[in-house]
Structures are given as structure tokens and as C-alpha cells.
Coordinates of C-alpha atoms and ligand atoms in Angstrom, one line a residue:
X1 CA 0.1 0.0 0.2
X2 CA 2.0 3.1 -1.2
X3 CA -0.3 6.2 -0.6
X4 CA 2.0 8.6 -2.5
X5 CA 3.2 7.7 -5.8
X6 CA 7.0 7.4 -5.3
X7 CA 7.7 8.9 -8.5
X8 CA 6.5 12.3 -7.1
X9 CA 7.9 12.3 -3.9
X10 CA 11.1 14.3 -3.1
X11 CA 14.1 12.5 -2.1
X12 CA 14.1 13.8 1.4
X13 CA 10.7 12.8 1.8
X14 CA 11.0 9.3 0.4
X15 CA 13.5 8.5 3.3
X16 CA 10.7 9.1 5.6
X17 CA 8.1 6.8 3.8
X18 CA 8.1 3.1 4.5
X19 CA 7.3 1.3 1.4
X20 CA 4.3 -0.7 2.9
X21 CA 4.0 -3.0 -0.2
X22 CA 6.4 -5.4 1.7
X23 CA 4.6 -5.1 4.9
X24 CA 2.2 -7.6 6.2
X25 CA -1.4 -6.6 6.7
X26 CA -2.0 -4.7 10.1
X27 CA -4.5 -2.5 12.0
X28 CA -1.5 -0.9 14.2
X29 CA -0.2 2.6 13.6
X30 CA -2.7 5.4 13.8
X31 CA -1.6 8.3 11.7
X32 CA -1.9 11.5 13.9
X33 CA -0.6 14.1 11.5
X34 CA 1.3 14.1 8.1
X35 CA 4.0 14.8 8.0
X36 CA 4.6 13.5 11.4
X37 CA 5.3 16.1 14.0
X38 CA 9.0 14.8 14.7
X39 CA 9.7 16.6 11.3
X40 CA 8.3 20.0 12.2
X41 CA 10.7 22.6 12.8
X42 CA 11.5 24.4 16.0
X43 CA 8.9 27.0 16.3
X44 CA 11.3 29.8 17.3
X45 CA 13.4 29.6 14.3
X46 CA 10.5 29.3 11.8
X47 CA 7.8 31.4 10.3
X48 CA 8.2 34.6 12.4
X49 CA 6.2 36.6 10.0
X50 CA 3.1 34.7 9.0
X51 CA 1.8 37.3 6.6
X52 CA 2.8 36.4 3.0
X53 CA 3.5 39.4 0.7
X54 CA 0.6 41.0 -1.1
X55 CA 0.4 42.7 -4.5
X56 CA -2.3 45.1 -5.7
X57 CA -3.1 45.8 -9.3
X58 CA -5.3 48.7 -10.5
X59 CA -6.9 48.4 -13.9
X60 CA -7.5 51.9 -15.7
X61 CA -9.5 50.8 -18.8
X62 CA -9.5 54.1 -20.5
X63 CA -7.5 55.3 -23.6
X64 CA -7.4 58.7 -25.7
X65 CA -8.0 56.4 -28.9
X66 CA -8.4 52.9 -30.0
X67 CA -4.9 52.1 -31.5
X68 CA -5.6 50.2 -34.7
X69 CA -3.7 47.0 -33.6
X70 CA -5.1 46.9 -30.0
X71 CA -7.6 44.4 -28.9
X72 CA -7.8 45.4 -25.2
X73 CA -11.3 46.0 -23.8
X74 CA -11.3 50.0 -23.4
X75 CA -13.4 53.0 -23.2
X76 CA -12.4 56.1 -25.3
X77 CA -12.3 59.3 -23.3
X78 CA -14.1 62.4 -24.8
X79 CA -12.7 65.8 -24.1
X80 CA -15.2 66.4 -21.2
X81 CA -14.8 62.8 -19.7
X82 CA -13.5 64.1 -16.3
X83 CA -16.7 63.1 -14.6
X84 CA -16.4 59.6 -16.1
X85 CA -12.9 59.1 -14.6
X86 CA -14.0 60.7 -11.3
X87 CA -16.9 58.2 -11.0
X88 CA -14.2 55.2 -11.7
X89 CA -11.9 56.4 -9.2
X90 CA -14.5 56.7 -6.6
X91 CA -15.5 53.1 -7.4
X92 CA -11.6 52.0 -6.9
X93 CA -11.8 53.6 -3.7
X94 CA -14.9 52.1 -2.7
X95 CA -13.6 48.6 -4.0
X96 CA -10.6 48.8 -1.9
X97 CA -12.5 49.4 1.2
X98 CA -14.9 46.6 0.4
X99 CA -12.3 43.9 -0.6
X100 CA -10.1 44.6 2.3
X101 CA -12.8 44.0 4.7
X102 CA -14.4 41.2 2.9
X103 CA -11.3 39.3 2.2
X104 CA -9.7 39.9 5.7
X105 CA -6.7 41.5 4.2
X106 CA -6.8 45.1 5.6
X107 CA -3.3 46.2 6.8
X108 CA -1.5 43.5 4.8
X109 CA 1.9 44.4 3.9
X110 CA 1.9 45.5 0.4
X111 CA 5.2 44.7 -1.8
X112 CA 4.0 45.9 -5.1
X113 CA 1.5 48.1 -7.0
X114 CA 0.8 48.3 -10.8
X115 CA -1.5 50.6 -12.7
X116 CA -2.1 49.3 -15.9
X117 CA -4.5 49.7 -18.6
X118 CA -6.0 50.8 -20.9
X119 CA -3.9 54.1 -19.9
X120 CA -3.6 54.9 -16.5
X121 CA -1.9 58.3 -17.5
X122 CA -5.1 59.7 -18.4
X123 CA -6.0 60.0 -14.6
X124 CA -5.2 63.5 -13.2
X125 CA -2.4 63.6 -10.3
X126 CA -5.3 64.5 -7.9
X127 CA -7.2 61.5 -8.8
X128 CA -4.4 59.1 -8.5
X129 CA -3.6 60.8 -5.2
X130 CA -7.1 59.9 -4.0
X131 CA -6.4 56.3 -5.0
X132 CA -3.2 56.3 -3.1
X133 CA -4.6 57.5 0.2
X134 CA -7.2 54.9 -0.1
X135 CA -4.7 52.2 -0.4
X136 CA -2.7 53.7 2.4
X137 CA -5.6 53.9 4.6
X138 CA -6.5 50.1 4.1
X139 CA -2.9 48.4 3.6
X140 CA 0.5 48.9 5.1
X141 CA 3.1 49.8 2.3
X142 CA 6.3 47.9 2.5
X143 CA 8.5 50.2 0.3
X144 CA 6.7 48.8 -2.6
X145 CA 7.7 48.6 -6.1
X146 CA 5.2 51.0 -7.8
X147 CA 4.7 50.5 -11.5
X148 CA 2.7 53.0 -14.0
X149 CA 2.0 52.5 -17.5
X150 CA 1.9 55.7 -19.7
X151 CA 1.0 56.7 -23.1
X152 CA 3.8 59.5 -23.9
X153 CA 1.1 61.9 -25.6
X154 CA -0.5 62.1 -22.1
X155 CA 2.9 62.8 -20.5
X156 CA 3.7 66.4 -19.0
X157 CA 5.6 68.0 -16.1
X158 CA 2.4 67.9 -13.9
X159 CA 1.9 64.3 -14.4
X160 CA 5.6 63.1 -13.9
X161 CA 5.7 65.4 -10.5
X162 CA 2.6 63.8 -9.3
X163 CA 4.0 60.4 -10.0
X164 CA 7.1 61.1 -8.2
X165 CA 5.1 62.5 -5.4
X166 CA 3.0 59.1 -5.1
X167 CA 6.2 57.2 -5.0
X168 CA 5.9 55.6 -8.5
X169 CA 9.5 54.1 -9.1
X170 CA 8.8 52.3 -12.4
X171 CA 7.3 53.9 -15.6
X172 CA 6.2 51.9 -18.2
X173 CA 5.8 53.7 -21.6
X174 CA 3.9 52.5 -24.7
X175 CA 6.2 53.2 -27.6
X176 CA 5.5 50.6 -30.2
X177 CA 7.8 52.2 -32.6
X178 CA 10.3 55.1 -32.8
X179 CA 9.4 55.6 -36.4
X180 CA 6.9 58.4 -36.9
X181 CA 5.4 56.9 -40.3
X182 CA 4.6 53.5 -38.4
X183 CA 3.2 55.4 -35.4
X184 CA 1.0 57.3 -37.6
X185 CA -0.4 54.4 -39.3
X186 CA -1.3 52.9 -35.7
X187 CA -3.7 55.9 -35.0
X188 CA -1.5 56.9 -32.2
X189 CA -0.8 60.7 -31.8
X190 CA 2.9 60.1 -30.2
X191 CA 5.9 61.1 -32.2
X192 CA 9.5 60.0 -32.0
X193 CA 10.6 63.6 -30.4
X194 CA 7.8 63.4 -28.0
X195 CA 8.6 60.0 -26.9
X196 CA 12.3 60.6 -26.6
X197 CA 11.6 63.9 -24.5
X198 CA 9.1 61.8 -22.0
X199 CA 11.7 59.0 -21.6
X200 CA 14.4 61.5 -20.7
X201 CA 12.4 63.1 -18.4
X202 CA 11.3 60.1 -16.8
X203 CA 14.9 58.7 -16.6
X204 CA 16.1 62.3 -15.1
X205 CA 13.3 61.5 -12.1
X206 CA 15.3 58.3 -11.0
X207 CA 12.6 55.7 -11.9
X208 CA 13.4 52.8 -13.7
X209 CA 12.1 53.0 -17.3
X210 CA 10.6 50.4 -19.3
X211 CA 9.5 50.8 -23.0
X212 CA 7.1 48.6 -24.9
X213 CA 8.2 47.7 -28.5
X214 CA 5.8 46.0 -31.0
X215 CA 7.0 43.7 -33.5
X216 CA 4.6 43.1 -36.7
X217 CA 3.0 46.5 -37.1
X218 CA 1.6 47.7 -40.3
X219 CA 4.3 49.5 -42.3
X220 CA 7.4 48.3 -40.5
X221 CA 10.5 47.2 -42.5
X222 CA 13.7 46.0 -41.1
X223 CA 15.2 49.6 -41.4
X224 CA 12.3 51.0 -39.2
X225 CA 12.5 48.4 -36.6
X226 CA 16.3 48.6 -36.3
X227 CA 15.7 52.3 -35.9
X228 CA 13.4 51.6 -33.0
X229 CA 15.8 49.1 -31.2
X230 CA 18.6 51.2 -31.6
X231 CA 16.9 54.5 -30.2
X232 CA 15.6 52.2 -27.0
X233 CA 19.5 51.5 -26.5
X234 CA 20.7 54.8 -27.1
X235 CA 18.2 56.5 -24.8
X236 CA 19.6 54.1 -21.9
X237 CA 16.2 52.7 -20.8
X238 CA 16.3 50.1 -18.0
X239 CA 14.1 47.6 -19.9
X240 CA 12.9 47.0 -23.3
X241 CA 9.7 44.7 -23.5
X242 CA 9.2 43.3 -27.0
X243 CA 5.7 42.1 -27.7
X244 CA 4.6 40.3 -30.8
X245 CA 1.5 41.7 -32.4
X246 CA -1.5 39.5 -31.6
X247 CA -4.5 39.8 -33.5
X248 CA -8.2 39.6 -32.2
X249 CA -11.5 40.2 -34.0
X250 CA -12.1 43.5 -32.3
X251 CA -9.0 45.3 -33.4
X252 CA -9.3 47.8 -36.1
X253 CA -6.6 45.8 -38.0
X254 CA -9.1 42.9 -38.6
X255 CA -11.8 45.1 -40.2
X256 CA -9.0 46.3 -42.6
X257 CA -8.0 42.6 -43.2
X258 CA -11.3 41.5 -43.8
X259 CA -11.8 44.2 -46.5
X260 CA -8.6 43.1 -48.0
X261 CA -7.2 46.5 -47.2
X262 CA -4.2 45.6 -45.0
X263 CA -1.0 44.0 -45.5
X264 CA 0.9 43.2 -42.2
X265 CA 4.4 42.0 -42.2
X266 CA 4.0 38.1 -42.3
X267 CA 5.3 35.5 -39.7
X268 CA 8.5 35.2 -41.3
X269 CA 9.2 39.0 -41.5
X270 CA 8.0 39.6 -37.8
X271 CA 10.4 36.7 -36.6
X272 CA 13.3 38.4 -38.5
X273 CA 12.3 41.7 -36.6
X274 CA 12.2 39.7 -33.3
X275 CA 15.2 38.0 -33.9
X276 CA 17.2 40.8 -34.8
X277 CA 15.9 42.9 -31.9
X278 CA 16.6 40.5 -29.3
X279 CA 20.2 39.8 -30.6
X280 CA 21.1 43.2 -30.7
X281 CA 19.6 43.9 -27.1
X282 CA 21.5 41.1 -26.0
X283 CA 24.7 42.4 -27.7
X284 CA 24.1 45.7 -26.1
X285 CA 24.1 44.3 -22.6
X286 CA 20.3 43.7 -22.0
X287 CA 19.5 40.2 -20.6
X288 CA 16.1 38.8 -20.6
X289 CA 14.4 39.1 -17.2
X290 CA 11.0 37.4 -18.9
X291 CA 11.2 35.9 -22.4
X292 CA 9.9 39.1 -24.0
X293 CA 11.3 41.8 -21.5
X294 CA 15.2 42.4 -21.7
X295 CA 16.9 44.5 -18.8
X296 CA 20.1 46.2 -18.6
X297 CA 22.6 43.9 -17.4
X298 CA 19.8 41.6 -16.3
X299 CA 19.2 44.0 -13.3
X300 CA 15.8 45.6 -12.8
X301 CA 13.3 42.7 -13.2
X302 CA 9.7 43.8 -12.6
X303 CA 8.8 42.1 -9.2
X304 CA 5.0 42.9 -9.7
X305 CA 4.7 40.5 -12.9
X306 CA 7.0 37.8 -11.7
X307 CA 5.2 37.7 -8.4
X308 CA 1.7 37.4 -10.1
X309 CA 3.4 34.4 -12.2
X310 CA 4.7 32.6 -9.0
X311 CA 1.1 32.7 -7.7
X312 CA 1.9 35.3 -4.6
X313 CA -1.3 37.0 -3.2
X314 CA -2.3 39.5 -5.9
X315 CA -5.8 41.4 -5.8
X316 CA -6.9 43.0 -9.0
X317 CA -9.0 46.0 -8.6
X318 CA -11.1 47.6 -11.5
X319 CA -13.1 46.5 -14.4
X320 CA -11.7 43.3 -15.9
X321 CA -8.9 43.1 -13.5
X322 CA -8.0 39.6 -12.1
X323 CA -5.7 38.2 -9.5
X324 CA -5.1 35.1 -6.9
X325 CA -5.7 35.5 -3.2
X326 CA -5.1 32.5 -0.8
X327 CA -5.3 30.2 -3.7
X328 CA -8.6 31.6 -5.2
X329 CA -8.4 33.1 -8.7
X330 CA -10.9 36.2 -9.1
X331 CA -11.7 38.3 -12.1
X332 CA -14.1 41.2 -12.1
X333 CA -16.8 42.0 -14.4
X334 CA -15.2 43.4 -17.7
X335 CA -18.1 45.8 -18.8
X336 CA -17.1 49.4 -17.2
X337 CA -20.7 50.4 -16.5
X338 CA -21.6 47.0 -15.2
X339 CA -18.4 47.2 -12.8
X340 CA -19.4 50.8 -11.7
X341 CA -22.9 50.0 -11.1
X342 CA -22.0 46.8 -9.0
X343 CA -19.5 48.6 -6.8
X344 CA -21.8 51.6 -6.3
X345 CA -24.6 49.5 -5.0
X346 CA -22.1 47.9 -2.4
X347 CA -22.1 44.6 -4.2
X348 CA -19.1 42.4 -5.4
X349 CA -18.0 42.8 -9.0
X350 CA -16.3 39.4 -9.0
X351 CA -17.5 37.7 -12.2
X352 CA -15.3 34.5 -12.2
X353 CA -13.8 32.6 -9.4
X354 CA -11.7 29.7 -9.5
X355 CA -10.1 27.4 -6.5
X356 CA -6.8 26.5 -7.6
X357 CA -5.9 22.9 -6.6
X358 CA -2.5 21.8 -5.8
X359 CA -2.2 20.3 -9.3
X360 CA -3.1 24.0 -10.6
X361 CA -0.1 25.4 -8.6
X362 CA 2.4 22.9 -9.6
X363 CA 1.4 23.3 -13.5
X364 CA 1.3 27.4 -13.0
X365 CA 4.9 27.2 -11.7
X366 CA 6.0 25.3 -14.8
X367 CA 3.8 27.2 -17.5
X368 CA 4.3 30.9 -15.9
X369 CA 7.8 29.9 -14.7
X370 CA 9.0 29.5 -18.2
X371 CA 7.9 33.0 -18.8
X372 CA 10.7 34.2 -16.5
X373 CA 13.0 32.2 -18.6
X374 CA 14.2 29.7 -15.7
X375 CA 12.5 27.1 -13.2
X376 CA 14.7 26.8 -10.2
X377 CA 14.6 23.1 -9.5
X378 CA 15.4 23.1 -5.9
X379 CA 12.7 25.9 -5.3
X380 CA 10.1 23.8 -7.2
X381 CA 11.0 20.6 -5.0
X382 CA 10.6 22.8 -2.1
X383 CA 7.2 24.0 -2.8
X384 CA 5.6 21.0 -4.5
X385 CA 7.6 18.0 -3.4
X386 CA 8.6 17.2 -6.9
X387 CA 11.9 16.5 -8.8
X388 CA 10.6 18.2 -11.9
X389 CA 13.8 17.4 -13.8
X390 CA 13.3 13.6 -13.0
X391 CA 9.4 13.6 -13.8
X392 CA 9.8 15.7 -17.2
X393 CA 13.2 14.0 -18.3
X394 CA 11.9 13.1 -21.7
X395 CA 10.1 16.1 -22.6
X396 CA 12.9 18.3 -21.4
X397 CA 15.3 16.1 -23.5
X398 CA 13.0 16.8 -26.7
X399 CA 13.1 20.4 -25.9
X400 CA 16.9 20.4 -25.3
X401 CA 17.2 18.6 -28.7
X402 CA 15.2 21.3 -30.4
X403 CA 17.7 23.8 -29.0
X404 CA 15.1 25.6 -26.9
X405 CA 16.1 24.5 -23.3
X406 CA 19.3 23.9 -21.3
X407 CA 19.1 21.7 -18.1
X408 CA 21.6 22.0 -15.5
X409 CA 21.6 20.4 -12.0
X410 CA 19.9 23.5 -10.5
X411 CA 17.7 24.8 -13.2
X412 CA 15.8 24.5 -16.5
X413 CA 16.6 27.4 -18.6
X414 CA 15.5 28.7 -22.0
X415 CA 18.1 28.9 -24.4
X416 CA 19.0 32.0 -26.5
X417 CA 16.5 30.3 -29.0
X418 CA 14.0 29.3 -26.6
X419 CA 13.6 32.7 -25.6
X420 CA 11.9 33.3 -28.9
X421 CA 9.5 30.6 -28.1
X422 CA 9.1 31.2 -24.3
X423 CA 5.3 30.3 -24.1
X424 CA 5.5 27.3 -26.4
X425 CA 8.0 25.8 -24.0
X426 CA 5.8 26.7 -20.8
X427 CA 2.9 25.0 -22.6
X428 CA 4.9 22.2 -23.7
X429 CA 6.2 21.4 -20.3
X430 CA 3.1 22.0 -18.8
X431 CA 1.1 19.4 -20.9
X432 CA 3.9 16.9 -19.9
X433 CA 3.4 17.5 -16.4
X434 CA -0.2 17.1 -16.6
X435 CA 0.3 13.8 -18.4
X436 CA 2.7 12.4 -15.5
X437 CA 0.1 13.7 -12.8
X438 CA -2.8 11.9 -14.6
X439 CA -0.9 8.8 -15.1
X440 CA -1.3 9.2 -19.0
X441 CA 2.4 9.5 -19.6
X442 CA 3.5 7.8 -22.8
X443 CA 7.0 7.4 -24.5
X444 CA 8.0 10.5 -26.4
X445 CA 9.2 10.4 -29.9
X446 CA 12.8 12.1 -29.8
Ligands
LIG501 C1 -1.7 49.0 -21.8 S1 -0.6 49.2 -23.2 C2 0.5 50.4 -22.5 C3 0.1 51.8 -22.1 C4 -0.6 52.5 -23.0 N1 -2.1 52.1 -23.2 C5 -0.1 52.7 -24.2 O1 -0.4 52.1 -25.3 O2 0.8 53.5 -24.6 C6 0.3 47.8 -22.9 C7 1.0 47.2 -24.2 O3 0.3 46.3 -24.8 C8 0.9 46.1 -26.1 N2 -0.5 45.6 -26.9 C9 -1.3 46.4 -27.3 N3 -1.9 45.8 -28.3 C10 -1.2 44.6 -28.6 C11 -1.4 43.5 -29.7 N4 -2.5 43.5 -30.4 N5 -0.5 42.5 -29.7 C12 0.6 42.6 -28.8 N6 1.0 43.5 -27.9 C13 -0.2 44.6 -27.8 C14 1.5 47.5 -26.7 O4 3.1 47.4 -26.7 C15 1.3 48.2 -25.3 O5 2.2 49.2 -25.1
LIG502 S1 -2.4 50.3 -27.2 FE1 -2.5 51.3 -25.2 S2 -3.3 53.4 -25.9 FE2 -3.4 52.1 -27.4 S3 -5.9 51.3 -27.3 FE3 -4.4 49.7 -26.4 S4 -4.3 50.2 -24.4 FE4 -5.2 52.0 -25.2

């Protein structure tokens, strides 16, 4: 009678488990606790601080325009939309108060705050200050990383002074391209001159600066792409995120494609852009801190996103925001009006919930772990009691043979080639782990 499949038991623990298959049938030996208390640690030395870190995400679903490539669910602001933003800010403050009480997280230490969108920089500094005051009233700030997304066209001295006062220490600019011709085709109103001025001003403020570039836009050529990547490096930003254009039916691009009026760079071209950009960034000393964000010298990783991927407690406020708290994933209503009406009535705007099983946690740490380019095997074993490299040895070998992974005694890591296919590797290993868990493992063709 082997209660725990020995293949998934870590070495340390297997030493404690008798293999009952060879024992005589017996009613002796009442199990009081597992693991038995003799293995528990001395209380004085362990777990002094019981409260795990908490991270907060705020979704600001408003933009000045819908960029032609973008599929995010957003509301477009008109000139006199101050009242709409006020209402949304009121709702966020109310949701903070509701959630902190209902979830029993009032006073918890907050290690990161992220304002994402949409375009958070369409809020006025005093509106942002109201949200920050509400956060401070309900939580304890533990010198948090404070990330803020900005569209350069909304950037001005008043905003940057306001952000510095609020304690924003990481600014993330949506740039997409430094080529004015390519930008104009997206429907954005930024220009290279405006973008560079905003980035320089942000760098001078002492914040960590990240910029987003988007590979595969209409009108992109190798020359325009190289210009964008080189400009980012010249500006000396701390981090460059290279997104691959994703197409969804609600993007304006799709209307044009259906009408036969838009010819985007094909997959092969897009791949050449991405490859060139990643190689160039690496040559200039930028290392992947995730498979799509490259940071100077490998420093300045963004803690918020990595904590989210590790499944640390994170609460998402605002329309469509999501997070996981105490092993329960929750997402709010995505329609702005429905979200507002619900919060204003004092009701919960949570629309979707999922209680994660231990298998979900194990799978998440593989699929999302690969996004960080590396899974630390000792850490994985400590969290889940599984020798991952042993359990997935055949599948790891397949990805190694494809040149996508390196496997050392400490870690499974994306290779330079694997960085281009980060999510593929995560999904591949996730599927392999699921097969092991469900007993559907089958020999894999190399
Ligand atoms: C919320 S936006 C950043 C802030 C601000 N809204 C802006 O655009 O400047 C986050 C990023 O998503 C990326 N993005 C938008 N649409 C995308 C798409 N169709 N495919 C891939 N990435 C996209 C863009 O690079 C954008 O900078
Ligand atoms: S890319 Fe940014 S500014 Fe443009 S529509 Fe999407 S979220 Fe809004």
C-alpha cells in the first residue's frame, strides 16, 4: 500500500516513507498528522512573519483613442470625460474598502502596486492621489515597487511630478515604434521627438524606465524596426519589452484585413524583426528577465509581474482586473458600466472565481515559470515535493534537442533560441506535467 506515488516524492521525503508494499496487513499505527510532528521545525526559528506578501493591481480601462492594432477592452475618453474618470476613481476607492474587509486583508503588507490599462496616465494627479490615499488607509505599504503605464502623448511635467510624489518608481511607456511613419499608421498621436523627451524626463526623475516595442506593425520594415531598437538602447532605458503583435477580432486591423485593405508583415518577417531585436539587445548588454522583457545587465526585473506568475497573493481592482488570493483566482466584470453599477451598490464586482488545486499550483509554476526564462529546480521541489527534472526528463530532452532549453543540475532554462518561444516551452512542459499527474505518460518520440 503506497499512498503517495513514489515517482512524485522528493528524495528527502522518500526517506521518511516506508514502502508498505512489503509489509504484512495490519491495523496498528494510527496516523495522527502528516508529515509526522517529529519532522516539524522549531517554532522559534521558523515562520516569524506569518503574513505572505501582497501585491495590488489597478486597471484603468480608458484611452484617448483605440490604436488600430489593439484588442484590449477599453473605453475611449471624450474631451469632457473628467466626470467619467471621477466616477471610476470613486469606485476603485470603494472597492479597496470593500475588498480589504471582505477578504480579511486589511492592513496587509503590500510589496508591489501596478497601475495598468488601458492608459493609467489619463488620470489626473489628484485622482491618482485619492487612490493612493485609499490604499494607504487600508493596507501597509512595505516600500513597494510601484509601476505605472504611460502613453507618451499624455505625459507632461504635472503628471511626472505627481507620479514622483506618489512614489511611482517604475514607469512603463507604450512606445511601439520610434518611426513616425509607422506610429501614424497605428492611429496614435505620439512622435519620436515627444517619446524621447518623455523618456529622458522619466529617466531624470530616477525611476526605472521600461518601454514597450511592438513587432509586426503595419508599415514596419527592417530599417524602421532597427531604428526603434537602436533608439531604445541609445536612450539607455532600463528595460525593453518586445511584444509580438497578436490579432483579435475587435482590433481595427482585423476590419481592414477582412476588407482586404491591410497587408501586415508576415510571420517570417515578424520573426526576423524579433530575432534581430533580441540579438541586438543582448549584444548591448540587455538580458531577458522574462522571455519578452530585456533589462540592462539583467538587473531591474519587474517584481510585480514575476510575483503574479509565481502565484503570490495579488488582488486586481477595477473592471476586468484579476488576481489570486489565498489560492482562489478571481476576475472582475469586464464591462465598465456593469463594474461601476455593481461597486456603487456595495455588491462584489467579481464575475469569475476558481479555487486552485495543488495540481494547478504545480502546473502554474511550470507554465508561468518558463515566462521568467528559468525554473529553479530546488525551489520547485521545496514548493511541490517533486523532482521536476526527473519527472519530465523525456520532454526536457526533446526541447533540449530542439535547442530551446538548457537543463543543469539547478535549473531548467530557456536557451537563446528558446527565448523566442517562451510560452511554447511553458505550455509544452505544462502538458507533459499534466500527463505525469494523470498517469497518461507515454513514451515521447525524440
Ligand atoms: C496597456 S498598453 C500600454 C500603455 C498605453 N495604453 C499605451 O499604449 O501607450 C500595454 C502594451 O500592450 C501592447 N499591445 C497592445 N496591443 C497589442 C497587440 N495587439 N498585440 C500585442 N501587444 C499589444 C502594446 O505594446 C502596449 O504598449
Ligand atoms: S495600445 Fe494602449 S493606448 Fe492604444 S488602445 Fe491599447 S491600451 Fe489604449
